[in-house]
Amino acid sequence: MLGPTGHVDTFARDNLPPLDQWPELLLEGFDYPEYLNAAVELTDRMVEKGFGDHTALIGNGRRRTYKELSDWTNRIARALTEDYGLKPGNRVLIRSANNPAMVACWLAATKAGAVVVNTMPMLRAGELAKTIDKAEISMALCDTRLMDELVAVAKESRFLTQVIGFDGTANHDAELDRAALNKPVRYEAVKTGRDDVALLGFTSGSTGIAKATMHFHRDLLIIADAYAKEVLAVTPDDVFVGSPPLAFTFGLGGLAIFPLRFGAAATLLEHATPPKMMEIIETYRATICFTAPTAYRAMLAAMGEGAVDLSSLRIAVSAGETLPGPVFDEWTQKTGISILDGIGATEMLHIFISNRLGEAKPTCTGKPLTGYRAKVVDEQMNEVPLGTIGRLAVQGPIGCRYMADDRQKEYVRDGWNLTGDSFFEDEDGYFHFAARSDDMIVSAGYNIAGPEVEAALLKHEAVLECAVIGVADEARGHIVEAHVVLTDHGQACDALAKLLQEHVKAIIAPYKYPRSIVFTQALPKTESGKIQRFRLKSGHAA
């Protein structure tokens, strides 16, 4: 049974899946009051606890304390409600790279009772429009350096009526900043319910058709009170650094929620390349790093080329893709720093199975967090014998809730969340990743849906047919490879391959482009005409 709501706009609650389609939620030990505003807990409450003078955010060459962050977000929240008419329950899209201003906007909108949708700066107008239409978003907050795509959407959108610019640098010189500077620093946040939706996390899945995962105010705190407390043992002395976008729930947890929940500091980088992260680790003596295995490999290479001081790190968290055994071994041997593999999902908000300090071992994902349970099952949901590969099923205090989406019945079965991953469990209760259960391509930590890349390629006049697969790659885990049949308008050559790559980058987020293009006379198909992608994959295996 859902608790009370503080939303005037009931869209989010109205579009929750039916209760009988929810997974079983294991809430014992995760007790929060009926009324709860997660943003207040991460800012104002931390000031009340005595952290006002502690550094909360580091970015754009300056530090901001918890008191400054609390005041800043209160001013923005006032501006959003008083000047722009934001109502509790309205959906607000935020478009920005990782910087303190984005965190402030997210917290402010959450304080004002909004349901926030964080998006990556690489998304194009067509992708943003789908998100806006699905969530019926009327207001967008956008870094002024990234306005063009959203402005283009607003001209055609039935829903998006306001695109408000904020300054993603340290200058505070944009429309929203100027409105906020005139506001008092005191703000009475909206009295949202712990079961009110605070965040919509969009995930494309293997079909490329976006699904919106719905997360409550309590969920935002649960991931900190579960994973960050138990596995990371965060203290106010910790300094976080990492590469995942705040638009990903992995990044939002690791670079905003976790540090702010415990009075620690977060360093935010708009361009989190491995060299830049190493520089930040040295400069600010960072203690906890969140990134993908590919970045750790780059760090190891840099360490071999010169003196890099990573001695301040106490934990390296690896997620986004499975951590290869050789990377685990080399990192541990060269640095002596614990590297912890884990697995999470947008549907589950964050990591739910993880290695622990002192127990981590190669090619092992670890054990479920306290309050979670997992099992490996067959297609009929029967638990398989230890050591047998099957589908990973999970339960915990957070579970999948797709917004108005029939695929809810596929992800949740018999009260369990089916993550789409294949695992096996060993005799000691440790879980080991085997493969993705579908054709999702995971490249350098990014989930890429093959059908979406295919759709972009097919918009070019030179492409008659195409099929996209993931191909193993030492540096990135996998890369996107497109097998392309040309029309009469195209002639197979390196120049055309480059042209098609740029074409894809212009239509969808650039990281999704095919790094390998194979021109072919025909694609393998069934008698009914369905492309047999497994045969393209088996060609690489051979």
Coordinates of C-alpha atoms in Angstrom, one line a residue:
M1 CA 0.0 0.0 0.0
L2 CA 1.4 3.4 -1.0
G3 CA 1.8 6.1 1.6
P4 CA 0.7 9.7 1.5
T5 CA 1.7 12.0 -1.4
G6 CA 2.8 15.6 -1.6
H7 CA 2.3 15.7 -5.4
V8 CA -0.4 18.0 -6.8
D9 CA 0.3 16.7 -10.3
T10 CA -0.4 13.0 -9.9
F11 CA 1.0 11.8 -13.3
A12 CA 3.8 9.7 -11.8
R13 CA 1.7 7.9 -9.3
D14 CA -1.1 7.4 -11.9
N15 CA 1.4 5.7 -14.2
L16 CA 3.0 3.3 -11.7
P17 CA 2.5 -0.3 -12.7
P18 CA -0.3 -2.2 -10.9
L19 CA 0.7 -3.3 -7.4
D20 CA 0.3 -7.0 -8.4
Q21 CA 3.0 -6.5 -11.0
W22 CA 5.6 -5.1 -8.5
P23 CA 8.4 -7.3 -7.2
E24 CA 8.4 -8.2 -3.6
L25 CA 10.1 -5.4 -1.6
L26 CA 12.3 -6.3 1.4
L27 CA 12.0 -3.1 3.4
E28 CA 13.0 -4.5 6.8
G29 CA 15.8 -2.3 8.2
F30 CA 15.1 0.5 5.9
D31 CA 12.8 2.7 7.9
Y32 CA 11.9 6.2 6.9
P33 CA 9.1 8.6 8.0
E34 CA 6.0 8.7 5.8
Y35 CA 6.9 12.2 4.6
L36 CA 10.4 12.4 3.2
N37 CA 12.2 14.7 0.8
A38 CA 15.5 13.1 -0.2
A39 CA 17.1 16.5 -1.3
V40 CA 16.5 18.0 2.1
E41 CA 18.2 15.0 3.7
L42 CA 21.3 15.5 1.5
T43 CA 21.6 19.2 2.1
D44 CA 19.7 21.1 4.9
R45 CA 19.7 18.1 7.2
M46 CA 23.5 17.7 6.8
V47 CA 23.9 21.4 7.8
E48 CA 21.8 20.7 10.9
K49 CA 24.0 17.7 11.7
G50 CA 27.1 20.0 11.8
F51 CA 28.5 19.5 8.3
G52 CA 27.9 23.1 7.2
D53 CA 31.6 24.0 6.8
H54 CA 32.6 20.7 5.3
T55 CA 33.2 20.6 1.5
A56 CA 30.3 19.0 -0.4
L57 CA 31.2 19.6 -4.1
I58 CA 34.4 20.3 -5.9
G59 CA 34.3 21.4 -9.5
N60 CA 35.1 24.2 -12.0
G61 CA 38.1 25.2 -9.8
R62 CA 36.2 25.8 -6.6
R63 CA 34.9 24.1 -3.5
R64 CA 31.4 24.5 -2.2
T65 CA 30.4 23.7 1.4
Y66 CA 27.3 22.0 2.6
K67 CA 26.0 25.4 3.8
E68 CA 26.6 26.9 0.4
L69 CA 25.0 24.0 -1.4
S70 CA 21.9 24.2 0.9
D71 CA 21.5 27.9 0.3
W72 CA 22.2 27.6 -3.4
T73 CA 19.6 24.8 -3.9
N74 CA 17.0 26.7 -1.7
R75 CA 17.4 29.8 -3.9
I76 CA 16.9 27.7 -7.1
A77 CA 13.9 25.9 -5.7
R78 CA 12.3 29.2 -4.8
A79 CA 12.9 30.5 -8.4
L80 CA 11.5 27.4 -9.9
T81 CA 8.3 27.6 -7.9
E82 CA 7.8 31.4 -7.6
D83 CA 9.1 32.5 -11.1
Y84 CA 8.4 29.5 -13.3
G85 CA 5.4 28.0 -11.7
L86 CA 6.7 24.5 -10.9
K87 CA 4.2 22.3 -9.1
P88 CA 4.9 19.2 -7.0
G89 CA 4.7 16.2 -9.3
N90 CA 5.6 18.0 -12.5
R91 CA 8.4 16.4 -14.4
V92 CA 11.6 18.4 -14.9
L93 CA 14.3 17.4 -17.4
I94 CA 17.9 18.4 -16.7
R95 CA 20.5 18.5 -19.5
S96 CA 24.1 19.0 -18.5
A97 CA 27.5 17.4 -18.1
N98 CA 28.8 16.5 -14.6
N99 CA 29.3 19.7 -12.8
P100 CA 28.2 21.3 -9.4
A101 CA 25.4 23.3 -11.1
M102 CA 23.8 20.1 -12.4
V103 CA 23.8 18.6 -8.9
A104 CA 22.3 21.9 -7.5
C105 CA 19.5 21.9 -10.1
W106 CA 18.7 18.2 -9.4
L107 CA 18.5 18.8 -5.7
A108 CA 16.5 22.1 -6.0
A109 CA 14.0 20.5 -8.3
T110 CA 13.7 17.6 -5.9
K111 CA 13.2 19.9 -3.0
A112 CA 10.4 21.6 -5.0
G113 CA 8.7 18.2 -5.3
A114 CA 9.5 17.6 -9.0
V115 CA 10.0 14.3 -10.6
V116 CA 13.4 14.7 -12.2
V117 CA 14.7 13.2 -15.4
N118 CA 18.5 13.6 -15.7
T119 CA 19.9 13.4 -19.3
M120 CA 23.3 13.1 -20.9
P121 CA 24.7 16.0 -22.9
M122 CA 25.4 13.8 -25.8
L123 CA 21.7 13.0 -26.5
R124 CA 20.3 14.5 -29.7
A125 CA 17.0 16.2 -30.3
G126 CA 15.2 13.1 -31.5
E127 CA 16.2 11.1 -28.4
L128 CA 15.3 14.0 -26.0
A129 CA 11.9 14.3 -27.7
K130 CA 11.1 10.6 -27.0
T131 CA 11.9 11.1 -23.3
I132 CA 9.9 14.3 -23.1
D133 CA 6.9 12.8 -24.8
K134 CA 6.9 9.6 -22.7
A135 CA 7.2 11.5 -19.4
E136 CA 5.1 14.5 -20.5
I137 CA 7.8 16.9 -19.4
S138 CA 6.9 20.6 -19.5
M139 CA 10.0 22.1 -18.0
A140 CA 13.7 21.6 -18.8
L141 CA 16.7 23.0 -17.1
C142 CA 19.7 23.2 -19.4
D143 CA 23.3 24.2 -19.2
T144 CA 23.5 27.2 -21.6
R145 CA 26.3 25.6 -23.5
L146 CA 23.9 22.8 -24.6
M147 CA 20.7 24.6 -25.4
D148 CA 20.4 24.1 -29.1
E149 CA 19.0 20.5 -29.1
L150 CA 16.4 21.3 -26.4
V151 CA 15.3 24.5 -28.1
A152 CA 14.8 22.5 -31.3
V153 CA 12.6 20.0 -29.4
A154 CA 10.6 22.7 -27.7
K155 CA 9.6 24.2 -31.1
E156 CA 7.8 21.0 -32.0
S157 CA 6.9 19.5 -28.6
R158 CA 3.3 19.1 -27.4
F159 CA 4.6 19.1 -23.8
L160 CA 7.8 21.1 -23.4
T161 CA 6.9 24.7 -22.8
Q162 CA 9.9 26.0 -20.8
V163 CA 13.6 25.6 -21.5
I164 CA 15.4 27.5 -18.7
G165 CA 19.2 28.0 -19.0
F166 CA 21.6 27.7 -16.1
D167 CA 25.4 28.4 -16.0
G168 CA 27.3 25.1 -15.8
T169 CA 30.5 27.0 -15.1
A170 CA 31.3 28.8 -11.9
N171 CA 30.1 32.2 -13.2
H172 CA 26.4 32.0 -12.2
D173 CA 25.5 34.0 -15.3
A174 CA 22.4 32.6 -16.9
E175 CA 18.6 33.1 -16.6
L176 CA 18.0 30.6 -13.7
D177 CA 21.1 31.8 -11.8
R178 CA 20.0 35.4 -12.0
A179 CA 16.5 34.5 -10.8
A180 CA 17.9 32.5 -7.9
L181 CA 20.4 35.1 -6.7
N182 CA 17.5 37.4 -5.8
K183 CA 15.8 34.8 -3.6
P184 CA 16.2 34.3 0.2
V185 CA 18.3 31.3 1.3
R186 CA 15.4 29.9 3.3
Y187 CA 13.0 27.6 1.6
E188 CA 10.4 25.2 3.0
A189 CA 10.7 22.2 0.8
V190 CA 7.7 20.3 -0.5
K191 CA 6.5 17.7 2.0
T192 CA 6.8 14.8 -0.3
G193 CA 5.9 11.2 0.7
R194 CA 8.6 8.6 1.0
D195 CA 6.6 6.7 -1.7
D196 CA 6.4 9.7 -4.1
V197 CA 8.4 9.3 -7.3
A198 CA 11.5 11.5 -7.2
L199 CA 13.4 10.2 -10.2
L200 CA 12.7 8.7 -13.6
G201 CA 15.7 6.7 -14.9
F202 CA 15.4 6.0 -18.6
T203 CA 17.0 2.9 -20.0
S204 CA 16.8 1.7 -23.6
G205 CA 17.0 -2.0 -23.1
S206 CA 17.8 -4.3 -26.0
T207 CA 15.0 -3.0 -28.2
G208 CA 16.1 0.7 -28.2
I209 CA 12.6 1.7 -27.1
A210 CA 13.0 3.7 -23.9
K211 CA 11.7 2.5 -20.6
A212 CA 11.3 4.8 -17.6
T213 CA 12.2 3.3 -14.2
M214 CA 10.4 5.0 -11.3
H215 CA 12.2 5.6 -8.1
F216 CA 10.8 7.0 -4.8
H217 CA 12.4 9.5 -2.4
R218 CA 13.1 6.6 0.0
D219 CA 14.9 4.7 -2.8
L220 CA 17.5 7.5 -3.2
L221 CA 18.4 7.1 0.5
I222 CA 18.3 3.3 0.5
I223 CA 21.1 2.9 -2.0
A224 CA 23.3 5.0 0.3
D225 CA 22.2 3.3 3.5
A226 CA 22.7 -0.1 1.9
Y227 CA 25.6 -0.2 -0.6
A228 CA 27.6 2.9 0.4
K229 CA 27.3 2.3 4.1
E230 CA 28.0 -1.5 4.1
V231 CA 30.5 -1.9 1.2
L232 CA 32.2 1.5 1.1
A233 CA 31.9 2.4 4.8
V234 CA 31.9 6.1 3.7
T235 CA 33.1 8.7 6.3
P236 CA 33.1 12.5 6.2
D237 CA 36.8 12.4 5.2
D238 CA 36.1 10.6 1.9
V239 CA 36.5 12.4 -1.4
F240 CA 34.7 10.8 -4.4
V241 CA 35.8 10.9 -8.0
G242 CA 34.5 9.1 -11.1
S243 CA 33.5 9.1 -14.7
P244 CA 29.9 7.9 -15.0
P245 CA 27.4 10.6 -16.0
L246 CA 25.1 11.9 -13.3
A247 CA 22.3 11.1 -15.8
F248 CA 23.1 7.4 -15.1
T249 CA 21.8 6.1 -11.8
F250 CA 25.2 4.6 -11.2
G251 CA 26.8 8.1 -11.5
L252 CA 24.1 9.9 -9.5
G253 CA 24.6 7.4 -6.7
G254 CA 28.4 7.3 -6.7
L255 CA 29.0 11.0 -7.4
A256 CA 26.2 12.8 -5.6
I257 CA 24.0 10.7 -3.3
F258 CA 26.7 8.6 -1.6
P259 CA 29.0 11.5 -0.6
L260 CA 26.2 13.9 0.4
R261 CA 24.5 11.3 2.6
F262 CA 27.6 10.9 4.8
G263 CA 29.1 14.4 4.8
A264 CA 31.8 13.5 2.3
A265 CA 33.0 15.5 -0.8
A266 CA 32.4 14.8 -4.5
T267 CA 34.7 16.0 -7.3
L268 CA 32.8 16.5 -10.5
L269 CA 34.5 16.4 -14.0
E270 CA 32.8 17.3 -17.2
H271 CA 35.4 15.4 -19.2
A272 CA 36.4 12.5 -16.9
T273 CA 39.2 11.0 -19.0
P274 CA 41.6 8.7 -17.1
P275 CA 44.4 11.2 -17.2
K276 CA 42.1 13.9 -15.8
M277 CA 40.8 11.6 -13.1
M278 CA 44.4 10.7 -12.1
E279 CA 45.1 14.4 -11.9
I280 CA 42.1 15.0 -9.7
I281 CA 42.9 12.1 -7.4
E282 CA 46.4 13.6 -6.9
T283 CA 45.2 17.1 -6.4
Y284 CA 42.3 16.5 -4.1
R285 CA 43.6 13.3 -2.5
A286 CA 40.5 11.4 -3.6
T287 CA 39.7 8.2 -1.7
I288 CA 36.9 6.5 -3.6
C289 CA 36.9 6.1 -7.4
F290 CA 33.9 5.0 -9.6
T291 CA 34.6 4.1 -13.2
A292 CA 34.6 1.2 -15.7
P293 CA 37.3 -1.4 -16.2
T294 CA 38.5 0.3 -19.4
A295 CA 39.4 3.4 -17.3
Y296 CA 41.3 1.4 -14.8
R297 CA 43.3 -0.2 -17.6
A298 CA 44.2 3.3 -18.9
M299 CA 45.3 4.3 -15.4
L300 CA 47.5 1.3 -15.2
A301 CA 49.1 2.2 -18.5
A302 CA 49.7 5.7 -17.3
M303 CA 51.3 4.5 -14.1
G304 CA 53.7 2.5 -16.2
E305 CA 54.7 5.6 -18.2
G306 CA 55.5 7.9 -15.3
A307 CA 55.0 8.8 -11.6
V308 CA 51.3 8.9 -10.7
D309 CA 50.4 9.1 -7.1
L310 CA 47.2 7.2 -6.4
S311 CA 48.1 6.5 -2.8
S312 CA 45.1 8.5 -1.4
L313 CA 42.7 6.0 -2.9
R314 CA 41.3 3.4 -0.6
I315 CA 38.6 1.9 -2.8
A316 CA 38.3 1.6 -6.6
V317 CA 34.7 0.6 -7.6
S318 CA 34.3 -1.1 -11.0
A319 CA 30.9 -1.3 -12.6
G320 CA 29.2 -0.7 -16.0
E321 CA 30.6 -4.0 -17.3
T322 CA 32.2 -7.0 -15.7
L323 CA 35.7 -6.6 -14.4
P324 CA 38.1 -8.9 -16.3
G325 CA 40.4 -11.0 -14.1
P326 CA 43.6 -9.7 -15.6
V327 CA 42.6 -6.1 -14.8
F328 CA 41.8 -7.1 -11.2
D329 CA 45.1 -8.9 -10.8
E330 CA 47.2 -6.1 -12.4
W331 CA 45.5 -3.3 -10.5
T332 CA 45.8 -5.1 -7.2
Q333 CA 49.4 -6.0 -7.7
K334 CA 50.5 -2.6 -9.0
T335 CA 48.5 -0.4 -6.6
G336 CA 47.7 -2.4 -3.5
I337 CA 44.3 -0.7 -3.6
S338 CA 41.1 -2.7 -3.3
I339 CA 39.1 -2.9 -6.5
L340 CA 35.5 -4.0 -6.0
D341 CA 33.4 -5.4 -8.8
G342 CA 29.6 -5.2 -8.5
I343 CA 26.5 -5.3 -10.5
G344 CA 23.5 -3.0 -10.5
A345 CA 20.7 -2.0 -12.9
T346 CA 18.7 1.1 -13.6
E347 CA 15.6 -0.8 -12.6
M348 CA 17.2 -1.5 -9.2
L349 CA 18.7 2.0 -9.1
H350 CA 22.2 1.0 -8.1
I351 CA 24.5 -1.9 -7.1
F352 CA 22.8 -4.9 -5.4
I353 CA 25.6 -7.6 -5.6
S354 CA 29.1 -6.6 -4.7
N355 CA 32.5 -7.8 -3.5
R356 CA 33.6 -6.5 -0.1
L357 CA 36.8 -5.2 1.2
G358 CA 39.1 -8.0 2.1
E359 CA 37.0 -10.6 0.2
A360 CA 37.3 -9.4 -3.4
K361 CA 38.6 -11.9 -5.9
P362 CA 39.0 -12.0 -9.7
T363 CA 36.1 -12.9 -12.0
C364 CA 33.7 -12.7 -9.2
T365 CA 30.9 -10.2 -8.7
G366 CA 30.4 -11.0 -5.0
K367 CA 27.4 -11.5 -2.7
P368 CA 24.1 -9.7 -2.3
L369 CA 24.0 -6.7 -0.1
T370 CA 22.4 -7.0 3.3
G371 CA 18.6 -6.7 2.7
Y372 CA 18.9 -8.2 -0.7
R373 CA 18.7 -11.8 -2.0
A374 CA 19.6 -13.4 -5.3
K375 CA 19.2 -16.7 -7.0
V376 CA 20.0 -18.2 -10.4
V377 CA 17.0 -19.7 -12.2
D378 CA 15.9 -21.3 -15.4
E379 CA 13.2 -20.1 -17.8
Q380 CA 10.5 -21.5 -15.5
M381 CA 11.9 -19.7 -12.5
N382 CA 13.2 -22.9 -10.9
E383 CA 16.5 -22.4 -9.1
V384 CA 19.3 -24.2 -10.9
P385 CA 22.1 -26.2 -9.2
L386 CA 25.2 -24.4 -7.9
G387 CA 27.7 -23.9 -10.7
T388 CA 25.0 -23.9 -13.4
I389 CA 24.6 -20.8 -15.5
G390 CA 21.1 -19.4 -15.5
R391 CA 19.2 -16.1 -15.2
L392 CA 19.9 -13.8 -12.3
A393 CA 16.8 -13.1 -10.1
V394 CA 17.0 -10.5 -7.4
Q395 CA 14.9 -9.1 -4.6
G396 CA 15.6 -6.2 -2.2
P397 CA 14.2 -2.9 -0.8
I398 CA 14.1 -1.5 -4.3
G399 CA 12.7 -3.2 -7.4
C400 CA 11.6 -2.6 -11.0
R401 CA 8.7 -0.2 -11.6
Y402 CA 8.4 0.7 -15.3
M403 CA 6.2 3.7 -16.0
A404 CA 3.1 2.6 -18.0
D405 CA 5.0 -0.2 -19.8
D406 CA 3.9 -3.7 -20.6
R407 CA 7.5 -4.9 -20.3
Q408 CA 7.0 -4.8 -16.5
K409 CA 5.7 -8.3 -16.7
E410 CA 8.9 -9.5 -18.4
Y411 CA 11.3 -7.9 -15.9
V412 CA 9.3 -9.0 -12.8
R413 CA 8.2 -12.6 -12.4
D414 CA 6.9 -14.3 -9.3
G415 CA 7.9 -11.3 -7.3
W416 CA 11.5 -11.4 -8.5
N417 CA 13.5 -8.9 -10.7
L418 CA 15.0 -10.6 -13.7
T419 CA 18.0 -8.4 -14.6
G420 CA 18.7 -9.8 -18.1
D421 CA 22.1 -11.2 -16.9
S422 CA 23.3 -14.7 -16.9
F423 CA 25.2 -15.8 -13.7
F424 CA 26.2 -18.8 -11.7
E425 CA 26.5 -19.2 -8.0
D426 CA 29.4 -21.1 -6.4
E427 CA 29.4 -23.2 -3.3
D428 CA 30.4 -20.3 -1.1
G429 CA 27.5 -18.2 -2.1
Y430 CA 29.5 -15.9 -4.5
F431 CA 27.9 -14.9 -7.8
H432 CA 29.8 -14.9 -11.1
F433 CA 28.8 -13.1 -14.2
A434 CA 28.6 -15.2 -17.4
A435 CA 27.0 -13.0 -20.1
R436 CA 24.2 -10.6 -20.9
S437 CA 21.0 -12.6 -21.6
D438 CA 20.0 -10.4 -24.5
D439 CA 21.8 -8.6 -27.4
M440 CA 22.7 -5.5 -25.4
I441 CA 26.2 -4.3 -26.3
V442 CA 28.1 -3.0 -23.3
S443 CA 31.0 -0.9 -24.5
A444 CA 33.3 1.0 -22.1
G445 CA 30.5 1.0 -19.5
Y446 CA 27.8 2.3 -21.9
N447 CA 24.7 0.2 -22.7
I448 CA 24.1 0.4 -26.5
A449 CA 21.0 -1.2 -28.2
G450 CA 21.9 -2.6 -31.6
P451 CA 18.4 -1.9 -33.1
E452 CA 18.8 1.8 -32.4
V453 CA 22.2 2.0 -34.2
E454 CA 20.7 0.0 -37.1
A455 CA 17.8 2.5 -37.3
A456 CA 20.2 5.4 -37.6
L457 CA 22.3 3.7 -40.3
L458 CA 19.2 2.9 -42.3
K459 CA 18.5 6.6 -42.6
H460 CA 21.4 7.0 -44.9
E461 CA 20.7 6.6 -48.6
A462 CA 23.7 4.3 -49.1
V463 CA 22.5 1.7 -46.6
L464 CA 20.1 -1.0 -47.9
E465 CA 20.2 -3.4 -44.9
C466 CA 22.3 -3.6 -41.8
A467 CA 22.8 -5.7 -38.6
V468 CA 24.6 -4.5 -35.5
I469 CA 26.4 -6.8 -33.1
G470 CA 28.9 -6.5 -30.2
V471 CA 32.4 -7.7 -30.9
A472 CA 34.9 -8.4 -28.1
D473 CA 37.6 -5.7 -27.8
E474 CA 40.5 -5.7 -25.4
A475 CA 40.3 -2.0 -24.5
R476 CA 36.5 -1.4 -24.4
G477 CA 35.2 -4.8 -23.5
H478 CA 33.0 -4.8 -26.6
I479 CA 32.7 -2.4 -29.6
V480 CA 29.7 -1.9 -31.9
E481 CA 30.2 -3.5 -35.3
A482 CA 27.8 -2.9 -38.2
H483 CA 27.4 -5.3 -41.1
V484 CA 26.1 -3.2 -44.0
V485 CA 24.6 -4.0 -47.4
L486 CA 24.8 -1.1 -49.7
T487 CA 22.3 0.4 -52.2
D488 CA 23.3 1.6 -55.6
H489 CA 24.2 4.9 -54.0
G490 CA 27.2 3.5 -52.1
Q491 CA 30.5 2.0 -52.9
A492 CA 32.4 0.1 -50.2
C493 CA 35.4 2.0 -49.2
D494 CA 37.1 3.5 -46.1
A495 CA 35.7 6.9 -46.9
L496 CA 32.1 5.7 -46.9
A497 CA 32.7 3.8 -43.6
K498 CA 33.8 7.1 -42.1
L499 CA 30.8 8.9 -43.6
L500 CA 28.4 6.4 -42.1
Q501 CA 30.1 6.7 -38.7
E502 CA 29.7 10.5 -38.7
H503 CA 26.1 10.0 -39.9
V504 CA 25.2 7.9 -36.9
K505 CA 26.9 10.4 -34.5
A506 CA 24.7 13.1 -35.9
I507 CA 21.5 11.2 -35.2
I508 CA 22.0 9.5 -31.9
A509 CA 24.5 9.9 -29.0
P510 CA 28.0 9.7 -30.5
Y511 CA 29.2 7.0 -28.1
K512 CA 26.8 4.6 -29.9
Y513 CA 28.4 4.8 -33.3
P514 CA 29.8 1.6 -34.9
R515 CA 33.6 1.6 -34.5
S516 CA 33.8 -1.2 -37.0
I517 CA 31.9 -1.3 -40.3
V518 CA 31.9 -4.5 -42.4
F519 CA 30.5 -4.2 -46.0
T520 CA 28.8 -7.3 -47.2
Q521 CA 26.8 -8.5 -50.2
A522 CA 24.0 -10.1 -48.0
L523 CA 23.1 -10.7 -44.4
P524 CA 22.3 -14.2 -43.0
K525 CA 18.6 -14.7 -42.7
T526 CA 15.9 -17.2 -41.8
E527 CA 13.4 -18.4 -44.4
S528 CA 11.0 -15.8 -43.1
G529 CA 13.5 -13.1 -43.6
K530 CA 14.7 -12.5 -40.0
I531 CA 18.3 -11.5 -39.8
Q532 CA 20.4 -14.1 -37.9
R533 CA 22.7 -12.0 -35.9
F534 CA 24.0 -15.0 -34.0
R535 CA 25.7 -16.1 -37.2
L536 CA 27.5 -12.8 -37.5
K537 CA 28.7 -13.3 -33.9
S538 CA 29.7 -16.9 -34.4
G539 CA 31.9 -15.7 -37.3
H540 CA 34.0 -13.8 -34.7
A541 CA 34.0 -16.7 -32.4
A542 CA 35.4 -18.9 -35.1

